mmCIF file of C-alpha atoms in Angstrom:
data_model
loop_
_atom_site.group_PDB
_atom_site.id
_atom_site.type_symbol
_atom_site.label_atom_id
_atom_site.label_comp_id
_atom_site.label_asym_id
_atom_site.label_seq_id
_atom_site.Cartn_x
_atom_site.Cartn_y
_atom_site.Cartn_z
ATOM 1 C CA MET A 1 -14.282 7.752 -12.137
ATOM 2 C CA THR A 2 -12.273 4.582 -12.758
ATOM 3 C CA LEU A 3 -13.684 1.768 -10.636
ATOM 4 C CA VAL A 4 -11.719 -1.082 -9.149
ATOM 5 C CA PRO A 5 -12.042 -4.369 -11.038
ATOM 6 C CA ARG A 6 -15.275 -6.217 -10.293
ATOM 7 C CA PHE A 7 -13.512 -9.204 -8.817
ATOM 8 C CA PHE A 8 -12.218 -7.010 -5.966
ATOM 9 C CA ALA A 9 -15.539 -7.093 -4.114
ATOM 10 C CA GLU A 10 -15.298 -10.652 -2.803
ATOM 11 C CA TYR A 11 -11.677 -10.243 -1.715
ATOM 12 C CA GLN A 12 -12.510 -6.953 -0.002
ATOM 13 C CA ARG A 13 -15.415 -8.569 1.848
ATOM 14 C CA GLN A 14 -13.179 -11.284 3.281
ATOM 15 C CA ILE A 15 -10.394 -8.841 4.151
ATOM 16 C CA ASP A 16 -12.741 -6.413 5.885
ATOM 17 C CA GLY A 17 -14.357 -9.216 7.866
ATOM 18 C CA GLU A 18 -11.026 -10.569 9.080
ATOM 19 C CA LEU A 19 -9.680 -7.097 9.907
ATOM 20 C CA ARG A 20 -12.752 -6.456 12.056
ATOM 21 C CA ARG A 21 -12.158 -9.744 13.830
ATOM 22 C CA ILE A 22 -8.503 -8.880 14.491
ATOM 23 C CA VAL A 23 -9.135 -5.239 15.468
ATOM 24 C CA PRO A 24 -12.779 -4.948 16.523
ATOM 25 C CA GLY A 25 -12.370 -1.673 18.397
ATOM 26 C CA SER A 26 -13.502 -1.282 21.987
ATOM 27 C CA SER A 27 -13.872 1.163 24.836
ATOM 28 C CA ASN A 28 -10.060 1.104 25.017
ATOM 29 C CA ARG A 29 -9.021 4.398 23.473
ATOM 30 C CA VAL A 30 -5.962 3.043 21.656
ATOM 31 C CA GLU A 31 -7.862 0.127 20.141
ATOM 32 C CA GLU A 32 -10.594 2.543 19.103
ATOM 33 C CA ALA A 33 -7.989 4.646 17.284
ATOM 34 C CA MET A 34 -6.528 1.520 15.661
ATOM 35 C CA ALA A 35 -9.962 0.498 14.398
ATOM 36 C CA TYR A 36 -10.715 4.041 13.211
ATOM 37 C CA ALA A 37 -7.653 4.063 10.968
ATOM 38 C CA LEU A 38 -7.840 0.455 9.842
ATOM 39 C CA HIS A 39 -11.536 0.324 8.954
ATOM 40 C CA ALA A 40 -11.729 3.610 7.058
ATOM 41 C CA PRO A 41 -13.013 3.164 3.479
ATOM 42 C CA SER A 42 -10.220 1.685 1.362
ATOM 43 C CA LYS A 43 -9.736 -0.257 -1.853
ATOM 44 C CA ARG A 44 -7.495 -2.768 0.026
ATOM 45 C CA ILE A 45 -5.128 -2.979 -2.948
ATOM 46 C CA ARG A 46 -2.177 -4.406 -1.010
ATOM 47 C CA PRO A 47 -4.058 -7.263 0.667
ATOM 48 C CA VAL A 48 -5.922 -8.062 -2.549
ATOM 49 C CA LEU A 49 -2.529 -8.278 -4.249
ATOM 50 C CA THR A 50 -1.451 -10.796 -1.603
ATOM 51 C CA MET A 51 -4.488 -12.958 -2.292
ATOM 52 C CA LEU A 52 -4.074 -12.751 -6.057
ATOM 53 C CA THR A 53 -0.448 -13.876 -5.973
ATOM 54 C CA ALA A 54 -1.334 -16.734 -3.642
ATOM 55 C CA GLU A 55 -3.999 -17.988 -6.036
ATOM 56 C CA LEU A 56 -1.752 -17.486 -9.042
ATOM 57 C CA CYS A 57 0.900 -19.709 -7.434
ATOM 58 C CA GLY A 58 -1.549 -22.476 -6.579
ATOM 59 C CA GLY A 59 -2.504 -21.424 -3.067
ATOM 60 C CA THR A 60 -5.823 -20.367 -1.585
ATOM 61 C CA VAL A 61 -7.430 -17.155 -0.426
ATOM 62 C CA ALA A 62 -7.954 -18.693 3.001
ATOM 63 C CA GLY A 63 -4.274 -19.504 3.291
ATOM 64 C CA ALA A 64 -3.267 -15.965 2.322
ATOM 65 C CA LEU A 65 -5.859 -14.070 4.366
ATOM 66 C CA THR A 66 -3.755 -13.624 7.489
ATOM 67 C CA ALA A 67 -0.782 -12.342 5.483
ATOM 68 C CA ALA A 68 -3.060 -10.066 3.480
ATOM 69 C CA CYS A 69 -4.480 -8.486 6.622
ATOM 70 C CA ALA A 70 -1.005 -8.023 8.061
ATOM 71 C CA MET A 71 -0.076 -6.007 4.964
ATOM 72 C CA GLU A 72 -3.110 -3.766 5.414
ATOM 73 C CA MET A 73 -2.364 -3.255 9.103
ATOM 74 C CA VAL A 74 1.169 -2.124 8.276
ATOM 75 C CA HIS A 75 -0.191 0.177 5.573
ATOM 76 C CA ALA A 76 -2.736 1.720 7.955
ATOM 77 C CA ALA A 77 0.005 2.259 10.555
ATOM 78 C CA SER A 78 2.164 3.997 7.969
ATOM 79 C CA LEU A 79 -0.692 6.353 7.048
ATOM 80 C CA ILE A 80 -1.231 7.329 10.677
ATOM 81 C CA LEU A 81 2.441 8.215 11.037
ATOM 82 C CA ASP A 82 2.624 9.895 7.627
ATOM 83 C CA ASP A 83 -0.194 12.287 8.568
ATOM 84 C CA LEU A 84 1.333 13.485 11.864
ATOM 85 C CA PRO A 85 2.273 17.176 12.193
ATOM 86 C CA SER A 86 5.935 16.156 12.493
ATOM 87 C CA MET A 87 5.675 14.283 9.169
ATOM 88 C CA ASP A 88 3.346 15.464 6.375
ATOM 89 C CA ASP A 89 0.945 17.352 8.668
ATOM 90 C CA ALA A 90 -2.218 16.157 6.922
ATOM 91 C CA ALA A 91 -5.599 16.789 8.527
ATOM 92 C CA VAL A 92 -7.719 14.501 6.310
ATOM 93 C CA ARG A 93 -7.298 10.865 5.317
ATOM 94 C CA ARG A 94 -9.751 8.728 3.352
ATOM 95 C CA GLY A 95 -12.430 11.394 3.603
ATOM 96 C CA LYS A 96 -12.278 11.627 7.407
ATOM 97 C CA PRO A 97 -10.238 13.566 9.959
ATOM 98 C CA ALA A 98 -6.783 12.018 10.220
ATOM 99 C CA THR A 99 -6.271 9.776 13.239
ATOM 100 C CA HIS A 100 -4.231 12.359 15.166
ATOM 101 C CA ILE A 101 -6.954 14.954 14.578
ATOM 102 C CA GLN A 102 -9.633 12.596 15.884
ATOM 103 C CA PHE A 103 -7.727 11.081 18.798
ATOM 104 C CA GLY A 104 -4.728 13.324 19.461
ATOM 105 C CA GLU A 105 -1.107 12.772 18.520
ATOM 106 C CA ALA A 106 -0.201 10.509 21.429
ATOM 107 C CA MET A 107 -3.058 8.069 20.789
ATOM 108 C CA ALA A 108 -2.346 8.139 17.066
ATOM 109 C CA ILE A 109 1.289 7.144 17.593
ATOM 110 C CA LEU A 110 0.286 4.361 19.972
ATOM 111 C CA ALA A 111 -2.348 3.170 17.493
ATOM 112 C CA ALA A 112 0.273 2.991 14.744
ATOM 113 C CA PHE A 113 2.551 0.894 16.939
ATOM 114 C CA GLY A 114 -0.423 -1.245 17.923
ATOM 115 C CA LEU A 115 -1.207 -1.992 14.286
ATOM 116 C CA LEU A 116 2.434 -2.783 13.475
ATOM 117 C CA ASN A 117 2.634 -5.126 16.440
ATOM 118 C CA GLY A 118 -0.654 -6.733 15.464
ATOM 119 C CA ALA A 119 0.603 -7.395 11.952
ATOM 120 C CA PHE A 120 3.653 -9.294 13.148
ATOM 121 C CA LYS A 121 1.621 -11.129 15.788
ATOM 122 C CA SER A 122 -0.878 -12.258 13.165
ATOM 123 C CA ILE A 123 1.873 -13.742 11.006
ATOM 124 C CA ALA A 124 3.636 -15.388 13.957
ATOM 125 C CA ARG A 125 0.413 -17.068 15.101
ATOM 126 C CA GLY A 126 -1.102 -17.687 11.692
ATOM 127 C CA TYR A 127 1.609 -19.778 10.013
ATOM 128 C CA GLU A 128 3.961 -22.618 10.849
ATOM 129 C CA PRO A 129 7.315 -21.381 12.235
ATOM 130 C CA PRO A 130 9.444 -21.779 9.061
ATOM 131 C CA LEU A 131 6.959 -19.855 6.916
ATOM 132 C CA ALA A 132 6.221 -17.327 9.659
ATOM 133 C CA SER A 133 9.951 -16.652 9.981
ATOM 134 C CA ARG A 134 10.348 -15.966 6.248
ATOM 135 C CA MET A 135 7.304 -13.716 6.141
ATOM 136 C CA THR A 136 8.344 -11.821 9.272
ATOM 137 C CA ALA A 137 11.762 -11.124 7.751
ATOM 138 C CA LEU A 138 10.098 -10.030 4.512
ATOM 139 C CA LEU A 139 7.778 -7.630 6.300
ATOM 140 C CA SER A 140 10.576 -6.316 8.532
ATOM 141 C CA ASP A 141 12.595 -5.430 5.447
ATOM 142 C CA ALA A 142 9.585 -3.678 3.915
ATOM 143 C CA VAL A 143 9.102 -1.559 7.034
ATOM 144 C CA GLY A 144 12.784 -0.919 7.779
ATOM 145 C CA ALA A 145 15.609 1.323 6.656
ATOM 146 C CA GLU A 146 15.425 0.117 3.042
ATOM 147 C CA GLY A 147 11.629 0.291 2.973
ATOM 148 C CA LEU A 148 8.952 2.490 4.547
ATOM 149 C CA ILE A 149 11.174 4.052 7.204
ATOM 150 C CA GLY A 150 14.021 4.729 4.803
ATOM 151 C CA GLY A 151 11.686 6.161 2.186
ATOM 152 C CA GLN A 152 9.928 8.409 4.686
ATOM 153 C CA THR A 153 13.253 9.608 6.089
ATOM 154 C CA ALA A 154 14.510 10.574 2.644
ATOM 155 C CA ASP A 155 11.169 12.194 1.855
ATOM 156 C CA LEU A 156 11.312 14.371 4.968
ATOM 157 C CA LEU A 157 14.883 15.422 4.249
ATOM 158 C CA ALA A 158 13.869 16.343 0.695
ATOM 159 C CA THR A 159 11.176 18.814 1.787
ATOM 160 C CA ASP A 160 11.857 22.251 0.258
ATOM 161 C CA GLN A 161 14.929 20.772 -1.461
ATOM 162 C CA GLN A 162 15.794 20.175 -5.093
ATOM 163 C CA ILE A 163 16.356 16.455 -5.666
ATOM 164 C CA THR A 164 17.127 14.310 -8.673
ATOM 165 C CA PHE A 165 14.653 12.071 -10.411
ATOM 166 C CA GLU A 166 16.723 9.092 -9.234
ATOM 167 C CA MET A 167 16.389 10.184 -5.600
ATOM 168 C CA LEU A 168 12.648 10.698 -6.019
ATOM 169 C CA GLU A 169 12.322 7.201 -7.424
ATOM 170 C CA ARG A 170 14.391 5.798 -4.537
ATOM 171 C CA ILE A 171 12.144 7.541 -2.001
ATOM 172 C CA HIS A 172 8.983 6.057 -3.405
ATOM 173 C CA ARG A 173 10.361 2.599 -4.031
ATOM 174 C CA GLY A 174 10.848 2.669 -0.265
ATOM 175 C CA LYS A 175 7.664 4.434 0.804
ATOM 176 C CA THR A 176 5.311 2.634 -1.560
ATOM 177 C CA GLY A 177 7.052 -0.047 -3.609
ATOM 178 C CA ALA A 178 8.504 -1.987 -0.667
ATOM 179 C CA LEU A 179 5.130 -2.862 0.835
ATOM 180 C CA PHE A 180 3.660 -3.696 -2.577
ATOM 181 C CA SER A 181 6.577 -6.083 -3.078
ATOM 182 C CA ALA A 182 6.109 -7.626 0.365
ATOM 183 C CA ALA A 183 2.397 -8.069 -0.284
ATOM 184 C CA ALA A 184 3.008 -9.916 -3.551
ATOM 185 C CA SER A 185 5.823 -12.025 -2.141
ATOM 186 C CA SER A 186 3.947 -13.025 0.996
ATOM 187 C CA GLY A 187 1.014 -14.316 -1.015
ATOM 188 C CA ALA A 188 3.363 -16.386 -3.151
ATOM 189 C CA LEU A 189 5.084 -17.732 -0.034
ATOM 190 C CA THR A 190 1.797 -18.964 1.424
ATOM 191 C CA ALA A 191 1.383 -20.985 -1.782
ATOM 192 C CA GLY A 192 4.876 -22.486 -1.634
ATOM 193 C CA ALA A 193 5.900 -20.736 -4.851
ATOM 194 C CA SER A 194 9.277 -21.219 -6.489
ATOM 195 C CA SER A 195 12.014 -18.616 -6.183
ATOM 196 C CA ASP A 196 11.598 -17.771 -9.884
ATOM 197 C CA SER A 197 7.890 -17.110 -9.424
ATOM 198 C CA ILE A 198 8.512 -14.960 -6.356
ATOM 199 C CA ALA A 199 11.166 -12.947 -8.207
ATOM 200 C CA ALA A 200 8.797 -12.313 -11.127
ATOM 201 C CA LEU A 201 6.038 -11.192 -8.787
ATOM 202 C CA GLN A 202 8.416 -8.897 -6.912
ATOM 203 C CA THR A 203 9.326 -7.235 -10.200
ATOM 204 C CA PHE A 204 5.645 -6.838 -11.012
ATOM 205 C CA ALA A 205 4.845 -5.378 -7.594
ATOM 206 C CA LYS A 206 7.782 -2.949 -7.425
ATOM 207 C CA ASN A 207 6.806 -1.381 -10.729
ATOM 208 C CA LEU A 208 3.119 -1.393 -9.829
ATOM 209 C CA GLY A 209 3.859 0.311 -6.511
ATOM 210 C CA LEU A 210 5.882 3.060 -8.150
ATOM 211 C CA ALA A 211 3.131 3.608 -10.724
ATOM 212 C CA PHE A 212 0.630 3.829 -7.870
ATOM 213 C CA GLN A 213 2.705 6.563 -6.219
ATOM 214 C CA ILE A 214 3.028 8.525 -9.450
ATOM 215 C CA ILE A 215 -0.743 8.552 -9.823
ATOM 216 C CA ASP A 216 -0.995 9.684 -6.183
ATOM 217 C CA ASP A 217 1.247 12.628 -7.064
ATOM 218 C CA LEU A 218 -0.933 13.375 -10.059
ATOM 219 C CA LEU A 219 -4.145 13.240 -8.018
ATOM 220 C CA ASP A 220 -2.601 15.609 -5.480
ATOM 221 C CA VAL A 221 -2.513 18.176 -8.283
ATOM 222 C CA GLU A 222 -5.674 17.522 -10.272
ATOM 223 C CA GLY A 223 -7.766 15.097 -8.220
ATOM 224 C CA ASP A 224 -11.236 15.769 -6.849
ATOM 225 C CA PRO A 225 -11.102 15.844 -3.002
ATOM 226 C CA ALA A 226 -14.630 14.449 -2.880
ATOM 227 C CA VAL A 227 -13.326 11.382 -4.714
ATOM 228 C CA THR A 228 -9.771 11.067 -3.392
ATOM 229 C CA GLY A 229 -10.750 11.695 0.230
ATOM 230 C CA LYS A 230 -7.996 14.264 0.848
ATOM 231 C CA PRO A 231 -7.234 17.871 -0.134
ATOM 232 C CA VAL A 232 -5.233 18.695 -3.236
ATOM 233 C CA ARG A 233 -1.796 20.350 -3.183
ATOM 234 C CA GLY A 234 -0.799 18.560 0.017
ATOM 235 C CA ASP A 235 2.644 17.931 -1.487
ATOM 236 C CA ALA A 236 3.277 21.507 -2.588
ATOM 237 C CA LYS A 237 6.571 21.693 -0.665
ATOM 238 C CA LYS A 238 7.927 18.486 -2.159
ATOM 239 C CA THR A 239 9.423 17.468 -5.446
ATOM 240 C CA THR A 240 7.007 15.020 -7.062
ATOM 241 C CA PHE A 241 6.787 13.074 -10.292
ATOM 242 C CA VAL A 242 4.390 15.720 -11.562
ATOM 243 C CA SER A 243 6.829 18.548 -10.873
ATOM 244 C CA PHE A 244 9.414 16.640 -12.892
ATOM 245 C CA SER A 245 7.251 15.476 -15.783
ATOM 246 C CA GLY A 246 4.039 17.501 -15.752
ATOM 247 C CA PRO A 247 0.601 15.865 -15.448
ATOM 248 C CA ALA A 248 0.619 14.246 -18.896
ATOM 249 C CA GLY A 249 4.183 13.012 -18.489
ATOM 250 C CA ALA A 250 3.420 11.586 -15.046
ATOM 251 C CA ARG A 251 0.406 9.682 -16.375
ATOM 252 C CA GLN A 252 2.521 8.341 -19.254
ATOM 253 C CA LEU A 253 5.281 7.253 -16.900
ATOM 254 C CA ALA A 254 2.774 5.396 -14.716
ATOM 255 C CA THR A 255 1.399 3.669 -17.812
ATOM 256 C CA GLU A 256 4.881 2.604 -18.889
ATOM 257 C CA LEU A 257 5.665 1.252 -15.417
ATOM 258 C CA CYS A 258 2.456 -0.781 -15.459
ATOM 259 C CA GLN A 259 3.429 -2.154 -18.866
ATOM 260 C CA THR A 260 6.820 -3.139 -17.431
ATOM 261 C CA ALA A 261 5.022 -4.754 -14.505
ATOM 262 C CA ASP A 262 2.813 -6.717 -16.886
ATOM 263 C CA ARG A 263 5.806 -8.068 -18.786
ATOM 264 C CA ALA A 264 7.060 -9.628 -15.564
ATOM 265 C CA LEU A 265 3.888 -11.752 -15.616
ATOM 266 C CA ASP A 266 4.701 -13.364 -18.965
ATOM 267 C CA PRO A 267 5.857 -16.657 -17.362
ATOM 268 C CA PHE A 268 2.394 -17.097 -15.841
ATOM 269 C CA GLY A 269 0.496 -16.664 -19.112
ATOM 270 C CA PRO A 270 -3.263 -16.086 -18.999
ATOM 271 C CA ARG A 271 -3.441 -17.247 -15.375
ATOM 272 C CA ALA A 272 -2.196 -13.783 -14.341
ATOM 273 C CA GLU A 273 -5.058 -11.913 -15.994
ATOM 274 C CA ARG A 274 -6.413 -10.558 -12.723
ATOM 275 C CA LEU A 275 -3.046 -9.049 -11.882
ATOM 276 C CA ARG A 276 -3.050 -7.416 -15.305
ATOM 277 C CA GLU A 277 -6.510 -5.996 -14.558
ATOM 278 C CA LEU A 278 -5.129 -4.602 -11.316
ATOM 279 C CA SER A 279 -2.269 -3.012 -13.228
ATOM 280 C CA ALA A 280 -4.658 -1.413 -15.713
ATOM 281 C CA PHE A 281 -6.712 -0.006 -12.866
ATOM 282 C CA VAL A 282 -3.645 1.526 -11.196
ATOM 283 C CA ALA A 283 -2.575 3.208 -14.448
ATOM 284 C CA ALA A 284 -6.020 4.735 -15.022
ATOM 285 C CA ARG A 285 -7.289 5.374 -11.492
ATOM 286 C CA MET A 286 -8.791 8.695 -10.510
ATOM 287 C CA SER A 287 -8.955 8.155 -6.740
#
């Protein structure tokens, strides 16, 4: 099994600690459901990406932590909604019963909205108004009609349909790539990065996010449920990158996207080595 880079551990520790402070869980049923989804075992790739781009652009982990946690809260909310019977109808997530299985559909939906609201609240309270405004707009775009919502809408409409490779790519640049891009950009913003640096990091993140999704499609076909934390063949009714390219072709495409992502880091030189390690992990991951 391909392990996350060693340097992840310290970032994950700080992220998990802050997420537990923000959403500790309680006797309140909705908050309990929020905590259940948010604190499930996870690599925390999106928030780690936020921290890495902040450091790369001269900022600090402490300065990026609030933004990083907001990205993970949005991601957790999207997974809750994605698993609902009206969406992908998935019973297992991260090796545990999906949130709607554990708490019921109504509580799951409320938990997802609670996490989304908490993400925006964290940014609004965690940064000075000009920066908070930019980051809120960035995150809104990632969630909205051109991002997660748009991608999920197109994905639902494509169920049991033949679609083009271009449409498939558009779906997943919305469902997956948009939040990766927001995570990278928000970290750079906390560091006061230049527009050129932010643009380069967005290019990196968009390609990394699409590669991540391709590997997800691959693992849905040939992954080990004990490792991936979810059953295989969950996407049997959908057109995926694997159905277009086959397993070997999908893995090759993910590798090429990660190589394209890495080229976007050229202006940063060796300082971006940790982002390159992240890219290598995404291309080779088995969970």
